[in-house]
Amino acid sequence: MISRRNLFARAAAGAALGAAGAVNASGVSRVAMAALPEPAQRDTPDTAPPLTPPDGRPYNPVVTLNGWTLPWRMRDGVKEFHLVAEPVLRELAPGCTAHLWGYNGQSPGPTIEVVEGDRVRIYVTNKLPEHTSVHWHGQRLPNGMDGVSGLTQPAIKPGETFVYEFIARRPGTFMYHPHADEMTQMAMGMMGFWVTHPKARHPQIAEVQRDFCFLLSSYDIDPGSYTPRTMTMTDFNLWTWNSRVFPGIDTLNVRQGDRVRVRIGNLTMTNHPIHLHGHEFEVTGTDGGPVPRSARWPEVTTDVAVGQMRQIEFIADEPGDWAIHCHKSHHTMNAMGHEVDTLIGVDHRGLAARINKVIPDYMAMGERGMADMADMEMPLPENTVPMMAGRGPHGALEMGGMFSVLKVRKDQKPGDYRDPGWYAAPRGTVARAVDAPPGAQSAPAPRTAAPSSAPAPEPLRVRKPDGHGHQGH
């Protein structure tokens, strides 16, 4: 729930604040604190409706998947925002909550939306147990506002409030995150989106009917625990969109024929090939700005590298429920262990019977693959989610992590972002089992070669090439 109360600001304090933020990010005095806009807070993981701008120049607002947009206060022609860096509780999916660090009650923090040419003033209050800062990733701004503690500003100590002030110079999609103890603070979930809308029609920026955004983040949280392991470099077990894992990620609901934009920012420790089913798209923007039309091409998958943003656009002209997901298959699973042996082809029957004498609840699994786990209703450890989960109209989806569904409907009303339910496919358009025609013979069994006294063939040996500079990869 979002709450915001208007405060009466003192003219003298307001003038002091404007002067303090003119060149460098700097601390805010106790007197000036009385003039700050009260920070908005939100503690639910639902997708908030787009925030129609109450004042300032108009724009087409974005929808932050499982997130929200930060309200502002207009003061003397300046848009004022208030971010609070603080410990938060974030529900990753029903039944799984993480102790993270974030902004204004959530991780990631709220999306900031402004218009090209706006002067913005952002107050940052630190309620963390250590110092922090905020880096405005991808922005053109004065050096003293770049948010690198120790280099461009002093760190924001616990209990302090700093102010950043600059002009949003160019339209595009950006991110914000700490540049202080970055490994810990980003691993704990401190990040957010920033969207600068164009001030007028732009030759490289099309008008769209639906505009979504979400951040990619990852965590290493053992089942039964709540706090991420901040020292993990590669072996994360929860891959999230806006700190949510499937089936906790909301769907992207659009009207057939809509031009749809999806903005994706990556602040994990690895790349993510994002794949959309049923449609072709173009990459129309990066955090460096709009991509010239002459440099675009049709795609169905685009790789989003670490620290990058990719903005894709397409016409949603195919009705249905279309998967959108990271194409690294381990990134569409939840709470998976990385040291589990592959047991495909292993006959557990005799072994399982013997183990059951000692462990009555033992169940054999994995000899036919992992799909059985999606249908098993085994007791789970406290505070975790099944490795593969979610159910659709035809059974188990067997997904997790970075997975959602684009729902395209002819009767979805303009501006309506509600989930329309599962797609009702026209008769005869769903893959189905084939009945064997009458009199058909089954395929012959494979012939078994007669025993031979010939020596067994040498096992296949593979030698990794060397001498080409690939050692250690």
Coordinates of C-alpha atoms in Angstrom, one line a residue, residues 23 102 326 456 464:
V23 CA 27.0 21.1 -7.5
G102 CA 16.1 -1.9 -0.6
C326 CA 15.5 -16.3 -19.7
A456 CA 35.1 -54.4 -26.9
K464 CA 40.4 -30.5 -24.4

